[in-house]
mmCIF file of C-alpha atoms in Angstrom:
data_model
loop_
_atom_site.group_PDB
_atom_site.id
_atom_site.type_symbol
_atom_site.label_atom_id
_atom_site.label_comp_id
_atom_site.label_asym_id
_atom_site.label_seq_id
_atom_site.Cartn_x
_atom_site.Cartn_y
_atom_site.Cartn_z
ATOM 1 C CA UNK A 1 0.000 0.000 0.000
ATOM 2 C CA UNK A 2 2.780 2.374 -0.896
ATOM 3 C CA UNK A 3 0.277 5.124 -1.724
ATOM 4 C CA UNK A 4 -0.284 5.407 2.018
ATOM 5 C CA UNK A 5 3.137 7.017 2.305
ATOM 6 C CA UNK A 6 1.810 9.846 0.096
ATOM 7 C CA UNK A 7 -1.553 10.574 1.728
ATOM 8 C CA UNK A 8 -0.698 10.061 5.403
ATOM 9 C CA UNK A 9 1.863 12.789 6.204
ATOM 10 C CA UNK A 10 0.159 15.563 8.120
ATOM 11 C CA UNK A 11 -3.270 13.941 8.055
ATOM 12 C CA UNK A 12 -4.847 14.001 11.542
ATOM 13 C CA UNK A 13 -5.910 10.329 11.425
ATOM 14 C CA UNK A 14 -3.840 8.653 8.730
ATOM 15 C CA UNK A 15 -0.601 10.395 9.735
ATOM 16 C CA UNK A 16 -0.221 9.051 13.280
ATOM 17 C CA UNK A 17 -1.304 5.532 12.229
ATOM 18 C CA UNK A 18 1.059 5.486 9.236
ATOM 19 C CA UNK A 19 3.985 6.930 11.166
ATOM 20 C CA UNK A 20 3.674 4.938 14.402
ATOM 21 C CA UNK A 21 1.753 1.727 13.770
ATOM 22 C CA UNK A 22 1.439 0.625 10.148
ATOM 23 C CA UNK A 23 4.063 -1.989 9.365
ATOM 24 C CA UNK A 24 5.460 -1.964 12.904
ATOM 25 C CA UNK A 25 5.857 -5.482 14.314
ATOM 26 C CA UNK A 26 3.642 -6.284 17.287
ATOM 27 C CA UNK A 27 3.632 -9.370 19.487
ATOM 28 C CA UNK A 28 0.897 -8.658 22.033
ATOM 29 C CA UNK A 29 -2.211 -10.803 21.491
ATOM 30 C CA UNK A 30 -4.591 -8.008 22.414
ATOM 31 C CA UNK A 31 -2.934 -5.639 19.947
ATOM 32 C CA UNK A 32 -2.856 -8.318 17.235
ATOM 33 C CA UNK A 33 -6.532 -9.088 17.815
ATOM 34 C CA UNK A 34 -7.435 -5.392 17.693
ATOM 35 C CA UNK A 35 -5.603 -4.971 14.391
ATOM 36 C CA UNK A 36 -7.346 -8.012 12.876
ATOM 37 C CA UNK A 37 -10.728 -6.725 14.062
ATOM 38 C CA UNK A 38 -10.109 -3.256 12.667
ATOM 39 C CA UNK A 39 -9.292 -4.763 9.273
ATOM 40 C CA UNK A 40 -12.527 -6.778 9.428
ATOM 41 C CA UNK A 41 -14.523 -3.664 10.305
ATOM 42 C CA UNK A 42 -12.864 -1.835 7.398
ATOM 43 C CA UNK A 43 -14.105 -4.307 4.770
ATOM 44 C CA UNK A 44 -16.299 -2.345 2.382
ATOM 45 C CA UNK A 45 -15.556 0.950 4.127
ATOM 46 C CA UNK A 46 -12.730 3.455 4.088
ATOM 47 C CA UNK A 47 -9.803 3.124 6.485
ATOM 48 C CA UNK A 48 -10.481 6.713 7.538
ATOM 49 C CA UNK A 49 -13.898 5.697 8.924
ATOM 50 C CA UNK A 50 -12.244 2.938 10.945
ATOM 51 C CA UNK A 51 -9.547 5.255 12.289
ATOM 52 C CA UNK A 52 -12.163 7.818 13.321
ATOM 53 C CA UNK A 53 -14.256 5.161 15.047
ATOM 54 C CA UNK A 54 -11.309 3.294 16.531
ATOM 55 C CA UNK A 55 -11.514 4.807 20.054
ATOM 56 C CA UNK A 56 -15.217 3.955 20.256
ATOM 57 C CA UNK A 57 -14.600 0.438 18.909
ATOM 58 C CA UNK A 58 -11.830 -0.147 21.450
ATOM 59 C CA UNK A 59 -14.097 1.031 24.272
ATOM 60 C CA UNK A 60 -17.141 -0.923 23.064
ATOM 61 C CA UNK A 61 -15.144 -4.151 22.686
ATOM 62 C CA UNK A 62 -13.432 -3.948 26.098
ATOM 63 C CA UNK A 63 -10.100 -2.955 24.617
ATOM 64 C CA UNK A 64 -10.313 -5.916 22.226
ATOM 65 C CA UNK A 65 -9.361 -8.202 25.097
ATOM 66 C CA UNK A 66 -9.896 -11.616 23.452
ATOM 67 C CA UNK A 67 -10.969 -13.240 26.735
ATOM 68 C CA UNK A 68 -13.684 -10.654 27.333
ATOM 69 C CA UNK A 69 -14.872 -10.505 23.728
ATOM 70 C CA UNK A 70 -15.043 -14.322 23.512
ATOM 71 C CA UNK A 71 -17.503 -14.300 26.413
ATOM 72 C CA UNK A 72 -19.972 -11.976 24.668
ATOM 73 C CA UNK A 73 -23.471 -13.273 24.129
ATOM 74 C CA UNK A 74 -26.772 -11.965 22.795
ATOM 75 C CA UNK A 75 -26.972 -9.064 25.275
ATOM 76 C CA UNK A 76 -23.558 -7.747 24.244
ATOM 77 C CA UNK A 77 -24.410 -8.097 20.557
ATOM 78 C CA UNK A 78 -27.544 -6.001 21.088
ATOM 79 C CA UNK A 79 -25.553 -3.463 23.122
ATOM 80 C CA UNK A 80 -23.046 -3.160 20.274
ATOM 81 C CA UNK A 81 -25.784 -2.950 17.634
ATOM 82 C CA UNK A 82 -27.314 0.011 19.472
ATOM 83 C CA UNK A 83 -23.997 1.879 19.878
ATOM 84 C CA UNK A 84 -24.070 4.650 17.262
ATOM 85 C CA UNK A 85 -20.388 5.456 17.877
ATOM 86 C CA UNK A 86 -19.161 2.197 16.312
ATOM 87 C CA UNK A 87 -19.534 0.391 12.992
ATOM 88 C CA UNK A 88 -22.822 -1.421 13.508
ATOM 89 C CA UNK A 89 -22.733 -4.408 11.217
ATOM 90 C CA UNK A 90 -24.152 -7.522 12.880
ATOM 91 C CA UNK A 91 -22.142 -9.901 10.716
ATOM 92 C CA UNK A 92 -18.876 -8.132 11.544
ATOM 93 C CA UNK A 93 -19.731 -7.922 15.254
ATOM 94 C CA UNK A 94 -20.595 -11.626 15.413
ATOM 95 C CA UNK A 95 -17.434 -12.413 13.437
ATOM 96 C CA UNK A 96 -15.267 -10.501 15.915
ATOM 97 C CA UNK A 97 -16.799 -12.499 18.786
ATOM 98 C CA UNK A 98 -16.337 -15.808 16.978
ATOM 99 C CA UNK A 99 -12.768 -14.922 16.040
ATOM 100 C CA UNK A 100 -12.015 -14.088 19.689
ATOM 101 C CA UNK A 101 -13.146 -17.602 20.591
ATOM 102 C CA UNK A 102 -10.917 -19.037 17.861
ATOM 103 C CA UNK A 103 -8.002 -16.955 19.117
ATOM 104 C CA UNK A 104 -8.449 -18.480 22.592
ATOM 105 C CA UNK A 105 -8.192 -21.938 21.015
ATOM 106 C CA UNK A 106 -5.020 -20.871 19.217
ATOM 107 C CA UNK A 107 -3.582 -19.462 22.423
ATOM 108 C CA UNK A 108 -4.348 -22.716 24.227
ATOM 109 C CA UNK A 109 -2.591 -24.752 21.530
ATOM 110 C CA UNK A 110 0.272 -22.399 20.605
ATOM 111 C CA UNK A 111 0.770 -20.182 23.651
ATOM 112 C CA UNK A 112 -0.160 -16.992 21.804
ATOM 113 C CA UNK A 113 -1.493 -15.605 18.544
ATOM 114 C CA UNK A 114 2.022 -14.325 17.828
ATOM 115 C CA UNK A 115 3.436 -17.836 18.300
ATOM 116 C CA UNK A 116 0.844 -19.179 15.850
ATOM 117 C CA UNK A 117 1.931 -16.575 13.297
ATOM 118 C CA UNK A 118 5.596 -17.451 13.961
ATOM 119 C CA UNK A 119 4.911 -21.139 13.392
ATOM 120 C CA UNK A 120 3.406 -20.456 9.983
ATOM 121 C CA UNK A 121 5.957 -17.891 8.810
ATOM 122 C CA UNK A 122 7.247 -17.469 6.148
ATOM 123 C CA UNK A 123 4.440 -17.779 3.606
ATOM 124 C CA UNK A 124 3.369 -15.793 0.612
ATOM 125 C CA UNK A 125 0.135 -13.846 0.737
ATOM 126 C CA UNK A 126 -1.916 -16.547 -0.997
ATOM 127 C CA UNK A 127 -0.831 -19.170 1.542
ATOM 128 C CA UNK A 128 -1.572 -16.799 4.430
ATOM 129 C CA UNK A 129 -5.051 -16.087 3.049
ATOM 130 C CA UNK A 130 -5.746 -19.808 2.763
ATOM 131 C CA UNK A 131 -4.581 -20.396 6.335
ATOM 132 C CA UNK A 132 -6.611 -17.482 7.734
ATOM 133 C CA UNK A 133 -9.744 -18.557 5.843
ATOM 134 C CA UNK A 134 -9.379 -22.025 7.368
ATOM 135 C CA UNK A 135 -8.944 -20.536 10.840
ATOM 136 C CA UNK A 136 -10.922 -17.294 11.138
ATOM 137 C CA UNK A 137 -14.094 -15.825 9.649
ATOM 138 C CA UNK A 138 -14.317 -12.780 7.362
ATOM 139 C CA UNK A 139 -10.664 -13.068 6.353
ATOM 140 C CA UNK A 140 -10.422 -12.604 2.620
ATOM 141 C CA UNK A 141 -7.399 -11.475 0.698
ATOM 142 C CA UNK A 142 -7.673 -7.774 1.459
ATOM 143 C CA UNK A 143 -8.289 -8.246 5.203
ATOM 144 C CA UNK A 144 -5.471 -10.767 5.595
ATOM 145 C CA UNK A 145 -3.020 -8.872 3.407
ATOM 146 C CA UNK A 146 -3.569 -5.574 5.198
ATOM 147 C CA UNK A 147 -3.512 -7.229 8.622
ATOM 148 C CA UNK A 148 -0.183 -8.921 7.919
ATOM 149 C CA UNK A 149 1.352 -5.801 6.358
ATOM 150 C CA UNK A 150 0.138 -3.724 9.284
ATOM 151 C CA UNK A 151 1.932 -5.972 11.789
ATOM 152 C CA UNK A 152 5.150 -6.253 9.807
ATOM 153 C CA UNK A 153 4.769 -9.842 8.601
ATOM 154 C CA UNK A 154 4.228 -9.123 4.906
ATOM 155 C CA UNK A 155 6.387 -6.515 3.203
ATOM 156 C CA UNK A 156 5.021 -3.528 1.347
ATOM 157 C CA UNK A 157 3.628 -1.250 4.046
ATOM 158 C CA UNK A 158 6.061 1.548 3.160
ATOM 159 C CA UNK A 159 8.258 2.588 0.273
ATOM 160 C CA UNK A 160 12.024 2.546 0.882
ATOM 161 C CA UNK A 161 12.079 6.372 0.700
ATOM 162 C CA UNK A 162 9.457 6.671 3.478
ATOM 163 C CA UNK A 163 10.835 7.715 6.896
ATOM 164 C CA UNK A 164 8.641 5.059 8.551
ATOM 165 C CA UNK A 165 10.322 2.373 6.417
ATOM 166 C CA UNK A 166 13.726 3.315 7.819
ATOM 167 C CA UNK A 167 12.461 3.347 11.430
ATOM 168 C CA UNK A 168 10.888 -0.094 11.001
ATOM 169 C CA UNK A 169 14.090 -1.520 9.493
ATOM 170 C CA UNK A 170 15.947 -0.359 12.594
ATOM 171 C CA UNK A 171 13.558 -2.396 14.763
ATOM 172 C CA UNK A 172 14.753 -5.639 13.172
ATOM 173 C CA UNK A 173 11.285 -7.230 13.292
ATOM 174 C CA UNK A 174 11.263 -10.814 14.548
ATOM 175 C CA UNK A 175 9.255 -12.009 11.549
ATOM 176 C CA UNK A 176 11.571 -10.482 8.979
ATOM 177 C CA UNK A 177 12.969 -13.359 7.008
ATOM 178 C CA UNK A 178 12.458 -11.779 3.630
ATOM 179 C CA UNK A 179 13.736 -8.647 1.939
ATOM 180 C CA UNK A 180 11.474 -5.818 3.232
ATOM 181 C CA UNK A 181 11.676 -3.975 -0.077
ATOM 182 C CA UNK A 182 9.983 -6.786 -2.012
#
């Protein structure tokens, strides 16, 4: 998504996300789950809408704590559906809850979501999409590709001339086993 390097600088929502989060490796399961959920909520919408609604989504979904979200039932779904501050799409809300439950299974088997990703790395995008579709709901090519670029697993988040690209290279991401310029 190299175009992001052009539109983000100075933008009140895109700028901070591009400069400080996009493409930066993360290992925390809560943060990984949040990022996956945000990509799911973005499907069919603009990323700007998601960034604007992000604080409300984080609050409504208990900080995207997988343990808490996995315990949601009908009452929580109705609470979320009536919350005008978030993206109110029943299918996406139910998917987030179901994916939290799947993440708990992964954590039980692998120790963490990050460990699960480690175990399957490296893969090309097509193989990642296949794996995610077998494991999680609402994880098509765009959702999976953006999720993995956003957490530093797949290359392509930034152009080599982007200042964020240089900062990320200096982090020496644990998943980097490929040339980041590819």
